XYZ file of C-alpha atoms in Angstrom:
436
model
C 14.387 -4.177 -5.388
C 17.959 -3.256 -6.174
C 20.506 -5.993 -5.703
C 23.510 -4.951 -3.605
C 26.965 -6.444 -3.947
C 28.358 -7.549 -0.610
C 31.905 -7.763 0.644
C 33.111 -10.535 2.925
C 35.341 -8.091 4.785
C 32.246 -6.224 5.900
C 31.053 -9.270 7.842
C 34.162 -9.433 9.983
C 33.719 -5.784 10.822
C 30.024 -6.232 11.532
C 30.662 -9.296 13.679
C 32.988 -7.202 15.823
C 30.379 -4.456 15.803
C 27.677 -6.852 17.021
C 29.868 -7.768 19.987
C 30.522 -4.105 20.737
C 26.791 -3.411 20.616
C 26.114 -5.888 23.387
C 28.960 -4.733 25.593
C 28.772 -1.009 24.899
C 25.297 -0.363 26.158
C 22.377 -2.011 27.871
C 18.930 -1.223 26.592
C 16.401 -0.446 29.297
C 13.485 0.220 27.890
C 6.499 -1.274 -4.686
C 5.573 -3.702 -0.698
C 2.186 -4.789 0.599
C 0.611 -4.113 3.983
C 1.644 -6.568 6.688
C -1.896 -7.785 7.389
C -1.058 -8.495 11.041
C -3.465 -5.983 12.571
C -3.227 -5.695 16.350
C -5.621 -2.762 16.814
C -3.059 -0.134 17.775
C -4.925 3.195 17.883
C -3.283 6.017 15.872
C -2.795 8.130 19.013
C -1.142 5.447 21.133
C 2.227 7.190 21.167
C 1.129 10.821 21.165
C 0.087 11.005 24.820
C 3.116 9.139 26.157
C 6.306 8.855 24.145
C 7.683 5.983 26.234
C 11.231 7.004 25.362
C 14.353 5.557 26.928
C 15.705 8.514 28.883
C 19.236 7.154 29.104
C 19.628 7.211 25.328
C 20.525 10.694 24.108
C 19.553 11.900 20.645
C 20.622 15.510 21.172
C 23.346 15.270 18.540
C 21.460 13.207 15.939
C 19.472 14.873 13.128
C 16.898 12.960 11.087
C 16.393 14.361 7.601
C 13.082 13.045 6.278
C 12.584 13.268 2.534
C 9.016 13.088 1.235
C 6.679 14.411 -1.459
C 3.671 16.687 -1.086
C 1.341 14.053 -2.528
C 2.194 11.505 0.188
C 3.220 13.623 3.160
C -0.214 13.970 4.791
C -0.553 10.211 5.302
C 3.054 9.270 5.969
C 4.662 12.060 8.004
C 2.305 12.077 11.033
C 2.426 8.276 11.334
C 6.220 8.219 11.201
C 6.512 11.018 13.756
C 4.056 9.363 16.161
C 5.814 6.008 16.042
C 9.394 5.343 15.000
C 10.580 8.973 15.381
C 8.506 9.870 18.412
C 11.617 10.176 20.614
C 13.820 12.013 18.120
C 15.049 15.406 19.286
C 15.800 16.817 15.828
C 13.706 16.012 12.762
C 13.718 18.085 9.575
C 11.198 17.438 6.807
C 11.943 18.230 3.165
C 9.419 17.958 0.360
C 8.727 19.433 -3.077
C 6.301 21.947 -1.562
C 6.477 24.090 1.564
C 3.515 23.450 3.817
C 2.440 22.730 7.379
C 0.861 19.437 8.417
C -0.415 20.141 11.905
C 2.702 20.595 14.057
C 5.057 19.472 11.295
C 6.625 21.997 8.936
C 7.718 20.718 5.537
C 10.382 22.737 3.779
C 10.722 22.933 0.023
C 13.983 21.163 -0.776
C 13.869 22.351 -4.383
C 13.519 26.099 -3.957
C 17.300 26.436 -4.076
C 17.725 24.556 -7.364
C 19.324 26.800 -9.967
C 16.570 28.664 -11.905
C 18.431 28.100 -15.164
C 18.423 24.350 -14.537
C 14.695 24.381 -13.787
C 13.885 26.393 -16.913
C 15.637 23.955 -19.217
C 14.536 20.738 -17.511
C 11.046 19.244 -18.108
C 11.426 17.253 -14.863
C 10.381 20.456 -13.081
C 7.146 20.995 -15.014
C 5.297 19.052 -12.334
C 6.999 21.106 -9.614
C 5.775 24.349 -11.180
C 2.238 22.990 -11.692
C 2.111 21.804 -8.093
C 3.231 25.161 -6.680
C 0.729 27.058 -8.834
C -2.149 24.815 -7.795
C -1.216 25.104 -4.130
C -1.054 28.900 -4.287
C -4.540 29.150 -5.773
C -6.376 26.264 -4.084
C -4.228 25.044 -1.163
C -5.002 21.579 -2.445
C -2.959 19.479 -4.878
C -5.085 16.328 -4.923
C -5.822 16.898 -8.632
C -2.177 16.087 -9.389
C -1.989 12.840 -7.447
C -0.907 10.002 -9.669
C 0.410 12.335 -12.389
C 2.980 10.649 -14.648
C 6.196 11.879 -16.147
C 5.256 12.525 -19.811
C 8.692 11.363 -20.975
C 8.606 8.198 -18.851
C 4.946 7.160 -18.392
C 5.899 4.306 -16.058
C 7.257 6.836 -13.538
C 5.286 9.144 -11.283
C 6.084 12.806 -11.913
C 6.621 13.298 -8.169
C 9.146 10.449 -8.101
C 11.093 12.043 -10.959
C 11.630 15.116 -8.767
C 12.916 13.072 -5.850
C 16.503 12.739 -7.083
C 16.993 16.515 -6.963
C 16.166 16.688 -3.250
C 19.060 14.755 -1.679
C 21.906 17.266 -1.884
C 19.696 20.318 -1.316
C 18.066 18.722 1.727
C 21.468 17.838 3.202
C 22.819 21.332 2.568
C 19.776 22.936 4.173
C 19.951 20.537 7.134
C 23.545 21.555 7.835
C 22.567 25.240 7.811
C 19.667 24.606 10.181
C 21.468 22.121 12.453
C 25.230 22.598 12.018
C 27.881 20.597 13.860
C 25.641 17.774 15.028
C 27.291 14.373 15.420
C 25.145 12.395 12.962
C 22.886 13.171 9.995
C 20.434 10.375 9.148
C 18.691 10.734 5.795
C 15.524 8.629 5.420
C 12.251 8.494 3.489
C 8.835 9.046 5.038
C 8.193 5.289 4.788
C 11.488 4.287 6.436
C 11.185 2.657 9.845
C 14.032 3.305 12.281
C 14.652 0.944 15.188
C 15.429 4.007 17.219
C 17.045 2.566 20.347
C 19.197 0.191 18.296
C 20.363 3.055 16.083
C 21.408 5.265 18.993
C 23.289 2.427 20.667
C 25.069 1.658 17.384
C 25.953 5.303 16.735
C 27.486 5.468 20.201
C 30.102 2.970 18.989
C 31.053 5.172 16.003
C 33.210 8.296 15.795
C 31.467 11.400 14.396
C 34.878 12.990 13.820
C 35.724 10.358 11.204
C 34.434 10.946 7.679
C 31.872 8.140 7.730
C 29.120 7.289 5.262
C 26.996 4.247 6.175
C 24.132 2.462 4.446
C 22.880 -0.629 2.640
C 25.057 -0.966 -0.451
C 23.732 -0.772 -3.991
C 26.055 -1.280 -6.950
C 25.055 0.057 -10.355
C 27.662 -0.238 -13.106
C 30.445 -0.304 -10.545
C 29.168 2.716 -8.615
C 28.702 1.890 -4.921
C 26.250 3.952 -2.909
C 23.839 3.683 0.011
C 20.199 2.897 -0.760
C 18.199 5.950 0.267
C 15.042 4.168 1.390
C 17.042 1.959 3.764
C 18.555 5.076 5.310
C 21.842 6.914 4.888
C 23.958 7.799 7.933
C 26.658 10.452 7.664
C 28.998 11.715 10.344
C 29.542 15.352 11.180
C 32.986 15.205 9.583
C 31.595 13.763 6.343
C 28.792 16.328 6.032
C 31.142 19.174 6.892
C 33.545 17.998 4.203
C 30.715 18.002 1.666
C 28.722 21.130 2.534
C 30.245 22.819 5.572
C 32.506 25.293 3.794
C 31.255 24.934 0.227
C 28.494 27.382 -0.529
C 25.945 26.181 -3.071
C 27.442 22.709 -3.329
C 24.052 21.319 -4.374
C 23.633 23.913 -7.138
C 26.893 22.810 -8.703
C 25.445 19.297 -9.039
C 22.014 20.276 -10.396
C 22.997 20.122 -14.052
C 24.521 16.664 -13.610
C 21.519 15.075 -11.919
C 19.098 14.897 -14.856
C 20.820 11.940 -16.507
C 21.256 10.024 -13.244
C 18.820 7.395 -12.071
C 18.436 8.516 -8.530
C 19.448 10.927 -5.817
C 21.083 8.386 -3.521
C 23.516 7.595 -6.348
C 24.239 11.310 -6.792
C 24.910 11.714 -3.059
C 27.279 8.760 -3.166
C 29.137 10.268 -6.120
C 29.412 13.642 -4.382
C 30.861 12.031 -1.256
C 33.261 9.944 -3.317
C 34.587 13.086 -4.977
C 35.739 14.085 -1.509
C 37.316 10.721 -0.796
C 34.464 9.431 1.379
C 33.618 5.814 0.549
C 30.540 3.866 1.600
C 30.750 1.526 4.593
C 28.144 -1.175 3.951
C 25.867 -1.834 6.938
C 23.526 -4.380 5.349
C 21.648 -6.268 6.777
C 21.487 -3.967 9.808
C 20.034 -1.352 7.466
C 17.770 -3.014 4.939
C 15.129 -2.321 2.326
C 12.865 -5.104 3.593
C 9.609 -4.899 5.492
C 8.747 -7.460 8.166
C 6.470 -9.039 5.544
C 9.302 -9.428 3.028
C 12.107 -10.232 5.480
C 13.613 -13.602 4.408
C 14.629 -15.928 7.207
C 16.236 -19.341 7.009
C 19.316 -21.160 5.656
C 19.005 -19.351 2.341
C 19.621 -16.017 4.052
C 21.591 -16.663 7.270
C 23.048 -13.141 7.149
C 20.037 -11.715 9.004
C 20.045 -14.239 11.863
C 21.717 -12.477 14.805
C 22.265 -9.029 13.312
C 20.517 -6.144 15.074
C 17.853 -4.348 13.043
C 18.482 -0.633 12.410
C 16.086 0.258 9.574
C 13.447 -1.137 7.229
C 11.713 0.416 4.237
C 8.318 0.661 2.507
C 6.202 0.504 5.668
C 2.700 1.937 5.448
C 1.380 4.112 8.306
C -0.535 1.079 9.632
C 2.641 -1.030 9.430
C 4.559 1.577 11.405
C 1.993 1.698 14.193
C 1.930 -2.072 14.339
C 5.702 -2.468 14.494
C 6.089 0.357 17.025
C 3.457 -1.312 19.191
C 5.439 -4.541 19.019
C 8.602 -2.733 20.099
C 6.787 -1.179 23.052
C 5.484 -4.541 24.226
C 8.837 -6.269 23.829
C 11.191 -4.048 25.782
C 14.255 -6.002 26.829
C 17.110 -4.973 29.069
C 19.939 -7.206 27.894
C 20.460 -6.788 24.146
C 19.426 -4.938 20.983
C 16.488 -6.261 18.982
C 17.794 -8.726 16.385
C 16.223 -9.857 13.139
C 15.855 -13.301 14.717
C 13.701 -11.902 17.519
C 11.751 -9.739 15.112
C 10.955 -12.719 12.917
C 10.214 -15.137 15.753
C 8.017 -12.806 17.801
C 6.447 -10.549 15.180
C 6.294 -12.448 11.887
C 6.039 -16.117 12.880
C 2.780 -15.686 14.856
C 1.137 -14.530 11.624
C 2.217 -17.597 9.638
C -0.196 -20.438 9.007
C 0.243 -23.736 7.260
C -1.776 -22.408 4.329
C -3.211 -19.149 2.955
C -5.493 -18.650 -0.024
C -5.306 -15.465 -2.132
C -1.825 -14.959 -0.744
C 1.677 -14.602 -2.221
C 4.435 -15.484 0.235
C 7.118 -14.288 -2.222
C 8.468 -17.796 -2.861
C 8.649 -16.716 -6.522
C 11.089 -13.899 -5.673
C 14.772 -14.917 -6.033
C 15.682 -12.469 -3.270
C 18.938 -10.739 -2.453
C 21.330 -13.449 -3.582
C 19.041 -15.749 -5.542
C 18.992 -17.985 -2.472
C 15.569 -16.990 -1.194
C 13.300 -18.403 -3.897
C 12.568 -18.137 -7.581
C 12.822 -21.889 -8.225
C 9.722 -23.300 -9.885
C 8.297 -26.585 -11.069
C 5.147 -27.471 -12.956
C 2.262 -28.500 -10.704
C -1.384 -28.855 -11.662
C -2.656 -28.265 -8.129
C -1.735 -26.739 -4.813
C -1.548 -30.219 -3.307
C 1.027 -31.248 -5.918
C 2.973 -28.094 -5.105
C 2.927 -28.946 -1.407
C 4.274 -32.388 -2.239
C 7.026 -30.855 -4.377
C 8.109 -28.779 -1.391
C 8.020 -31.829 0.868
C 10.246 -33.716 -1.570
C 12.813 -30.893 -1.679
C 14.792 -30.809 1.572
C 15.718 -27.153 0.954
C 12.113 -26.014 0.620
C 10.756 -23.952 3.510
C 7.796 -22.377 1.725
C 5.910 -22.642 -1.536
C 3.280 -20.850 -3.564
C 1.036 -22.033 -6.378
C -0.390 -19.952 -9.190
C -1.828 -21.370 -12.406
C 0.257 -24.475 -13.127
C 3.408 -23.106 -11.575
C 4.763 -24.088 -8.179
C 7.357 -21.768 -6.624
C 9.868 -23.158 -4.117
C 11.351 -20.897 -1.431
C 14.529 -21.605 0.541
C 13.759 -18.958 3.168
C 10.495 -18.125 4.889
C 8.738 -14.823 4.225
C 5.253 -13.727 5.219
C 4.291 -12.001 1.966
C 0.960 -10.354 1.253
C -2.573 -10.790 0.002
C -2.743 -11.159 -3.778
C -5.615 -11.613 -6.190
C -5.422 -11.439 -9.972
C -7.379 -12.644 -12.988
C -4.867 -15.301 -14.009
C -5.618 -17.795 -11.282
C -5.698 -18.235 -7.538
C -2.572 -17.552 -5.487
C -2.095 -20.044 -2.671
C 0.825 -20.215 -0.256
C 2.139 -22.645 2.316
C 5.016 -22.811 4.799
C 7.044 -25.619 6.340
C 7.595 -24.147 9.785
C 8.892 -27.466 11.105
C 11.920 -27.254 8.843
C 12.509 -23.660 9.875
C 12.276 -24.588 13.561
C 14.760 -27.412 13.008
C 17.178 -25.027 11.305
C 16.856 -22.462 14.088
C 17.426 -25.131 16.741
C 20.890 -25.966 15.397
C 21.971 -22.307 15.123
C 22.345 -21.835 18.842
C 21.821 -18.555 20.643
C 22.869 -15.181 19.317
C 25.919 -13.861 21.124
């Protein structure tokens, strides 16, 4: 995961924002699979949307970016769960096709032909289109690698060219909306929270929100966590500038990723990122760190998460439906306490609770000691007052300063075993007081 650089001034602004959230509106209504199964049938939200009628989404556009090789599994699940109440959703892929009621537009058909002809990144794009035209099935290309970078999927290499073209097309299809929210097909949006938060913002200001990533001094919003842009910002970028995306095509090849390119394009127009982490985050509920090592999450409302499988989305949406509250937005504290904590045990075999991962600031885990057994590892955690969880693999004991659920893990190098000290976490929570 990319490591953002945070600014202390953001927290003052977000603290004020959290207060506004509670006063402004009253609610009435890569990662592994979570492994929390609650038997939510796939069609649970298709017959009854269970939307909060008092929350209007008429001026909010969701721009969902996906790939043809993953769309069939991810798009329907996202639309039936987290986006079930959205009034305007546009899907952009690397192939035009229909998935039941959902139409996927080709975000790349407006890329300059001269750029395509000279760029091997588009070889996969051409192969995919040709195969679809003849067979209406591209399964033979699933898992194809970029020949120049074998560790990268060919479909992923195309992704960075989609951002600006998708945004430009979205403006043409849905001009003058208040907010444009760019997400991936595996991004989960806490929909009610997002609408309440957007109601506190001004769409006439040139705003660009997201979870900050900093690469070589370039600040930009992480695409998978979601990127929120105001009407004024999108208009400044594409509203009166025909073929804005085409002018960037030649510059994209040497860039790592499309979210960086979007950030650079906005910066050229004087629009700087406003960091919304941890409201918008790249975590899943299974990887969400909670405890004294990562107090930033505690009382902050949750707006987005990333890397959720279709099963994860149905599970989390089911949780939201069963936990409707009328007094405040859903916070990370509530999400952890009521969704993640019930799945924790004192011990799990063949399980990695991510204690070996240093986390966002190096405060989550990554500390290790030698231990010949899981019992010795448990004792090492007990002896360290900062330890809230631990994992053992081979002769290595990992100490975690925040609690995370993690995921099932089996390899040939030894058994993964994980444990948690929930008593210490409960003690820490008890002295934090209530969120306000």
